[in-house]
Every structure is written in structure tokens, then in C-alpha cells.
PDB file of C-alpha atoms in Angstrom:
ATOM      1  CA  UNK A   1     100.054 142.627 -47.058  1.00  0.00           C
ATOM      2  CA  UNK A   2      97.633 145.465 -47.886  1.00  0.00           C
ATOM      3  CA  UNK A   3      99.777 146.427 -50.901  1.00  0.00           C
ATOM      4  CA  UNK A   4      99.594 142.901 -52.326  1.00  0.00           C
ATOM      5  CA  UNK A   5      95.808 142.822 -51.838  1.00  0.00           C
ATOM      6  CA  UNK A   6      95.501 146.212 -53.523  1.00  0.00           C
ATOM      7  CA  UNK A   7      97.734 145.080 -56.379  1.00  0.00           C
ATOM      8  CA  UNK A   8      95.665 141.917 -56.861  1.00  0.00           C
ATOM      9  CA  UNK A   9      92.449 143.936 -56.827  1.00  0.00           C
ATOM     10  CA  UNK A  10      93.869 146.370 -59.412  1.00  0.00           C
ATOM     11  CA  UNK A  11      94.947 143.477 -61.638  1.00  0.00           C
ATOM     12  CA  UNK A  12      91.478 141.946 -61.353  1.00  0.00           C
ATOM     13  CA  UNK A  13      89.837 145.274 -62.273  1.00  0.00           C
ATOM     14  CA  UNK A  14      92.102 145.558 -65.321  1.00  0.00           C
ATOM     15  CA  UNK A  15      91.235 141.982 -66.399  1.00  0.00           C
ATOM     16  CA  UNK A  16      87.541 142.759 -65.947  1.00  0.00           C
ATOM     17  CA  UNK A  17      87.888 145.910 -68.087  1.00  0.00           C
ATOM     18  CA  UNK A  18      89.728 143.952 -70.765  1.00  0.00           C
ATOM     19  CA  UNK A  19      87.090 141.246 -70.759  1.00  0.00           C
ATOM     20  CA  UNK A  20      84.257 143.792 -70.986  1.00  0.00           C
ATOM     21  CA  UNK A  21      86.013 145.524 -73.870  1.00  0.00           C
ATOM     22  CA  UNK A  22      86.649 142.207 -75.629  1.00  0.00           C
ATOM     23  CA  UNK A  23      82.999 141.194 -75.201  1.00  0.00           C
ATOM     24  CA  UNK A  24      81.889 144.474 -76.798  1.00  0.00           C
ATOM     25  CA  UNK A  25      84.360 144.026 -79.650  1.00  0.00           C
ATOM     26  CA  UNK A  26      83.177 140.458 -80.252  1.00  0.00           C
ATOM     27  CA  UNK A  27      79.535 141.547 -80.284  1.00  0.00           C
ATOM     28  CA  UNK A  28      80.288 144.344 -82.752  1.00  0.00           C
ATOM     29  CA  UNK A  29      81.769 141.776 -85.148  1.00  0.00           C
ATOM     30  CA  UNK A  30      79.022 139.174 -84.535  1.00  0.00           C
ATOM     31  CA  UNK A  31      81.541 136.801 -82.984  1.00  0.00           C
ATOM     32  CA  UNK A  32      81.279 134.194 -80.293  1.00  0.00           C
ATOM     33  CA  UNK A  33      83.266 134.738 -77.106  1.00  0.00           C
ATOM     34  CA  UNK A  34      84.243 131.464 -75.478  1.00  0.00           C
ATOM     35  CA  UNK A  35      83.231 131.144 -71.856  1.00  0.00           C
ATOM     36  CA  UNK A  36      84.776 128.906 -69.246  1.00  0.00           C
ATOM     37  CA  UNK A  37      88.196 128.821 -70.879  1.00  0.00           C
ATOM     38  CA  UNK A  38      90.664 128.284 -68.033  1.00  0.00           C
ATOM     39  CA  UNK A  39      93.002 131.165 -67.280  1.00  0.00           C
ATOM     40  CA  UNK A  40      95.927 128.828 -66.660  1.00  0.00           C
ATOM     41  CA  UNK A  41      98.413 129.175 -69.503  1.00  0.00           C
ATOM     42  CA  UNK A  42      96.515 126.687 -71.654  1.00  0.00           C
ATOM     43  CA  UNK A  43      93.649 129.032 -72.590  1.00  0.00           C
ATOM     44  CA  UNK A  44      94.485 129.058 -76.310  1.00  0.00           C
ATOM     45  CA  UNK A  45      94.779 125.274 -76.435  1.00  0.00           C
ATOM     46  CA  UNK A  46      91.493 124.870 -74.536  1.00  0.00           C
ATOM     47  CA  UNK A  47      89.743 127.271 -76.919  1.00  0.00           C
ATOM     48  CA  UNK A  48      91.081 125.423 -79.956  1.00  0.00           C
ATOM     49  CA  UNK A  49      90.040 122.055 -78.528  1.00  0.00           C
ATOM     50  CA  UNK A  50      86.520 123.300 -77.852  1.00  0.00           C
ATOM     51  CA  UNK A  51      85.961 124.531 -81.427  1.00  0.00           C
ATOM     52  CA  UNK A  52      88.228 122.670 -83.828  1.00  0.00           C
ATOM     53  CA  UNK A  53      88.083 118.922 -84.439  1.00  0.00           C
ATOM     54  CA  UNK A  54      91.415 117.311 -83.611  1.00  0.00           C
ATOM     55  CA  UNK A  55      92.719 113.977 -82.361  1.00  0.00           C
ATOM     56  CA  UNK A  56      94.124 115.644 -79.244  1.00  0.00           C
ATOM     57  CA  UNK A  57      92.044 114.899 -76.154  1.00  0.00           C
ATOM     58  CA  UNK A  58      93.535 117.594 -73.890  1.00  0.00           C
ATOM     59  CA  UNK A  59      95.814 120.633 -73.908  1.00  0.00           C
ATOM     60  CA  UNK A  60      98.932 118.620 -73.103  1.00  0.00           C
ATOM     61  CA  UNK A  61      98.419 116.294 -76.067  1.00  0.00           C
ATOM     62  CA  UNK A  62      97.690 119.254 -78.372  1.00  0.00           C
ATOM     63  CA  UNK A  63     100.951 120.841 -77.194  1.00  0.00           C
ATOM     64  CA  UNK A  64     102.825 117.591 -77.957  1.00  0.00           C
ATOM     65  CA  UNK A  65     101.218 117.418 -81.408  1.00  0.00           C
ATOM     66  CA  UNK A  66     102.286 121.000 -82.104  1.00  0.00           C
ATOM     67  CA  UNK A  67     105.883 120.338 -81.019  1.00  0.00           C
ATOM     68  CA  UNK A  68     105.972 117.269 -83.283  1.00  0.00           C
ATOM     69  CA  UNK A  69     104.559 119.379 -86.119  1.00  0.00           C
ATOM     70  CA  UNK A  70     107.265 122.029 -85.672  1.00  0.00           C
ATOM     71  CA  UNK A  71     109.949 119.332 -85.639  1.00  0.00           C
ATOM     72  CA  UNK A  72     108.486 117.407 -88.573  1.00  0.00           C
ATOM     73  CA  UNK A  73     108.693 117.712 -92.324  1.00  0.00           C
ATOM     74  CA  UNK A  74     105.127 119.005 -92.841  1.00  0.00           C
ATOM     75  CA  UNK A  75     105.831 122.305 -91.104  1.00  0.00           C
ATOM     76  CA  UNK A  76     105.853 125.250 -93.504  1.00  0.00           C
ATOM     77  CA  UNK A  77     109.485 126.269 -94.164  1.00  0.00           C
ATOM     78  CA  UNK A  78     109.053 129.885 -93.038  1.00  0.00           C
ATOM     79  CA  UNK A  79     107.366 128.764 -89.820  1.00  0.00           C
ATOM     80  CA  UNK A  80     110.114 126.214 -89.182  1.00  0.00           C
ATOM     81  CA  UNK A  81     112.772 128.934 -89.598  1.00  0.00           C
ATOM     82  CA  UNK A  82     110.960 131.157 -87.076  1.00  0.00           C
ATOM     83  CA  UNK A  83     110.715 128.228 -84.680  1.00  0.00           C
ATOM     84  CA  UNK A  84     114.389 127.340 -85.032  1.00  0.00           C
ATOM     85  CA  UNK A  85     115.406 130.978 -84.459  1.00  0.00           C
ATOM     86  CA  UNK A  86     113.673 131.022 -81.060  1.00  0.00           C
ATOM     87  CA  UNK A  87     116.049 128.997 -78.886  1.00  0.00           C
ATOM     88  CA  UNK A  88     113.766 128.046 -75.976  1.00  0.00           C
ATOM     89  CA  UNK A  89     110.482 128.027 -77.839  1.00  0.00           C
ATOM     90  CA  UNK A  90     109.984 124.257 -78.211  1.00  0.00           C
ATOM     91  CA  UNK A  91     111.191 123.541 -74.672  1.00  0.00           C
ATOM     92  CA  UNK A  92     108.736 126.097 -73.254  1.00  0.00           C
ATOM     93  CA  UNK A  93     105.908 124.855 -75.474  1.00  0.00           C
ATOM     94  CA  UNK A  94     106.237 121.350 -74.003  1.00  0.00           C
ATOM     95  CA  UNK A  95     105.656 122.560 -70.428  1.00  0.00           C
ATOM     96  CA  UNK A  96     101.984 122.069 -69.468  1.00  0.00           C
ATOM     97  CA  UNK A  97     100.215 125.289 -68.471  1.00  0.00           C
ATOM     98  CA  UNK A  98     103.218 127.393 -69.568  1.00  0.00           C
ATOM     99  CA  UNK A  99     101.923 130.611 -71.134  1.00  0.00           C
ATOM    100  CA  UNK A 100     104.212 130.813 -74.170  1.00  0.00           C
ATOM    101  CA  UNK A 101     102.648 134.017 -75.609  1.00  0.00           C
ATOM    102  CA  UNK A 102     104.113 133.628 -79.070  1.00  0.00           C
ATOM    103  CA  UNK A 103     102.231 134.270 -82.293  1.00  0.00           C
ATOM    104  CA  UNK A 104     104.190 131.285 -83.563  1.00  0.00           C
ATOM    105  CA  UNK A 105     101.947 129.002 -81.458  1.00  0.00           C
ATOM    106  CA  UNK A 106      98.804 130.283 -83.191  1.00  0.00           C
ATOM    107  CA  UNK A 107     100.469 130.189 -86.590  1.00  0.00           C
ATOM    108  CA  UNK A 108     101.587 126.592 -86.010  1.00  0.00           C
ATOM    109  CA  UNK A 109      98.126 125.529 -84.825  1.00  0.00           C
ATOM    110  CA  UNK A 110      96.514 127.078 -87.914  1.00  0.00           C
ATOM    111  CA  UNK A 111      98.961 125.305 -90.219  1.00  0.00           C
ATOM    112  CA  UNK A 112      98.893 121.974 -88.397  1.00  0.00           C
ATOM    113  CA  UNK A 113      95.096 121.828 -88.132  1.00  0.00           C
ATOM    114  CA  UNK A 114      94.462 123.383 -91.548  1.00  0.00           C
ATOM    115  CA  UNK A 115      92.158 126.074 -90.154  1.00  0.00           C
ATOM    116  CA  UNK A 116      91.914 129.838 -90.023  1.00  0.00           C
ATOM    117  CA  UNK A 117      92.392 131.319 -86.555  1.00  0.00           C
ATOM    118  CA  UNK A 118      91.675 134.950 -85.788  1.00  0.00           C
ATOM    119  CA  UNK A 119      93.139 136.562 -82.691  1.00  0.00           C
ATOM    120  CA  UNK A 120      91.664 139.728 -81.207  1.00  0.00           C
ATOM    121  CA  UNK A 121      93.249 141.538 -78.330  1.00  0.00           C
ATOM    122  CA  UNK A 122      92.237 144.644 -76.461  1.00  0.00           C
ATOM    123  CA  UNK A 123      94.477 146.974 -74.466  1.00  0.00           C
ATOM    124  CA  UNK A 124      92.254 149.064 -72.207  1.00  0.00           C
ATOM    125  CA  UNK A 125      95.287 150.950 -70.909  1.00  0.00           C
ATOM    126  CA  UNK A 126      95.646 152.429 -74.418  1.00  0.00           C
ATOM    127  CA  UNK A 127      92.036 153.483 -75.009  1.00  0.00           C
ATOM    128  CA  UNK A 128      90.908 150.050 -76.195  1.00  0.00           C
ATOM    129  CA  UNK A 129      93.446 149.940 -78.999  1.00  0.00           C
ATOM    130  CA  UNK A 130      93.753 146.466 -80.373  1.00  0.00           C
ATOM    131  CA  UNK A 131      95.630 144.292 -82.760  1.00  0.00           C
ATOM    132  CA  UNK A 132      93.712 141.811 -84.869  1.00  0.00           C
ATOM    133  CA  UNK A 133      95.669 139.026 -86.516  1.00  0.00           C
ATOM    134  CA  UNK A 134      94.676 136.257 -88.871  1.00  0.00           C
ATOM    135  CA  UNK A 135      96.565 132.985 -89.140  1.00  0.00           C
ATOM    136  CA  UNK A 136      95.838 130.466 -91.834  1.00  0.00           C
ATOM    137  CA  UNK A 137      97.501 127.385 -93.296  1.00  0.00           C
ATOM    138  CA  UNK A 138     100.696 128.389 -95.156  1.00  0.00           C
ATOM    139  CA  UNK A 139      99.876 132.121 -95.078  1.00  0.00           C
ATOM    140  CA  UNK A 140     101.620 134.789 -93.070  1.00  0.00           C
ATOM    141  CA  UNK A 141      99.615 136.906 -90.643  1.00  0.00           C
ATOM    142  CA  UNK A 142      97.767 140.015 -91.812  1.00  0.00           C
ATOM    143  CA  UNK A 143      95.458 142.628 -90.362  1.00  0.00           C
ATOM    144  CA  UNK A 144      91.966 141.145 -90.201  1.00  0.00           C
ATOM    145  CA  UNK A 145      90.094 144.331 -89.273  1.00  0.00           C
ATOM    146  CA  UNK A 146      88.037 144.287 -92.481  1.00  0.00           C
ATOM    147  CA  UNK A 147      87.808 140.530 -92.936  1.00  0.00           C
ATOM    148  CA  UNK A 148      84.178 139.345 -92.992  1.00  0.00           C
ATOM    149  CA  UNK A 149      84.865 135.595 -92.523  1.00  0.00           C
ATOM    150  CA  UNK A 150      85.522 135.780 -88.782  1.00  0.00           C
ATOM    151  CA  UNK A 151      83.562 133.234 -86.761  1.00  0.00           C
ATOM    152  CA  UNK A 152      85.145 132.958 -83.297  1.00  0.00           C
ATOM    153  CA  UNK A 153      87.268 134.853 -80.818  1.00  0.00           C
ATOM    154  CA  UNK A 154      90.071 132.875 -79.162  1.00  0.00           C
TER     155      UNK A 154
END
């Protein structure tokens, strides 16, 4: 019992460190850090819904729209090939609150919604090293470290 409490406390400390580091990174780039995004597997969808106009009214409907986009004819061919190559991707994407953790989700959202989405991550275990990715409609990801058009952190 004490081990599980200690493990949970260590995980919480690590999350707090990551959040602090991400807040500092966002401030250094003059970005907005979204508050009150649920940590429930739908955090990306909630962040998108809070900042990007869409017909979806909740995370579940945005997930369904994204699955339909991937299965439809409007999906960029390269994205569709990546989606088809990942056997369980669409099945997992349809499960509410399932944390899919695929860059393909962000890429698909950017294409489907016709918006640019920048993703910043921080790994405090590796001296705050990070990977910044940019996803835009019909464009493959690239390093966005020097990109000046960034407006939000998701």
C-alpha cells in the first residue's frame, strides 16, 4: 500500500515538473497554455474544441468526425496510407477517453479542420529536452522551433 502511494506521489511530482516546464516554455514563446483541459484521454480533443471552430459539440463527436474523415475521400492520400498501415488505429480512436497518443490524430485534425496545430512537449527526465511539431493542412510535420506564427499550446 505504501509503495503504491509513493509511486502515485512520484508520478504527480513528475507531472507537476512537466507542467511547470511547459508553462515556462509557453511563456518564452509568448503562447497561451490552456487551463482546465481534462486529463482523461480526451485532452487534445478538448483543447481543439476550446480554440477551433467546429461543428462538433463534444470530444466524442469530434472523434467520430475524425474517423469519418480518415475513412472518407477528402483525407490526404499520405495521411490515409499512414492510417491504413496502423491496424487498430481507427478502432482505438473511436473509444471515448482512449488516449491514442498518435501524431496521426493531430495531423488528421489539422487537415480536417484546415488549421495549423503546433504541439510542444517537454521531457523533464531528459533535462527539459523537447520535440516541437507543426501540423498543417496537407503538409507533413516539421520542426517548429524557429516558427514565429505559433499562437497556442495544445
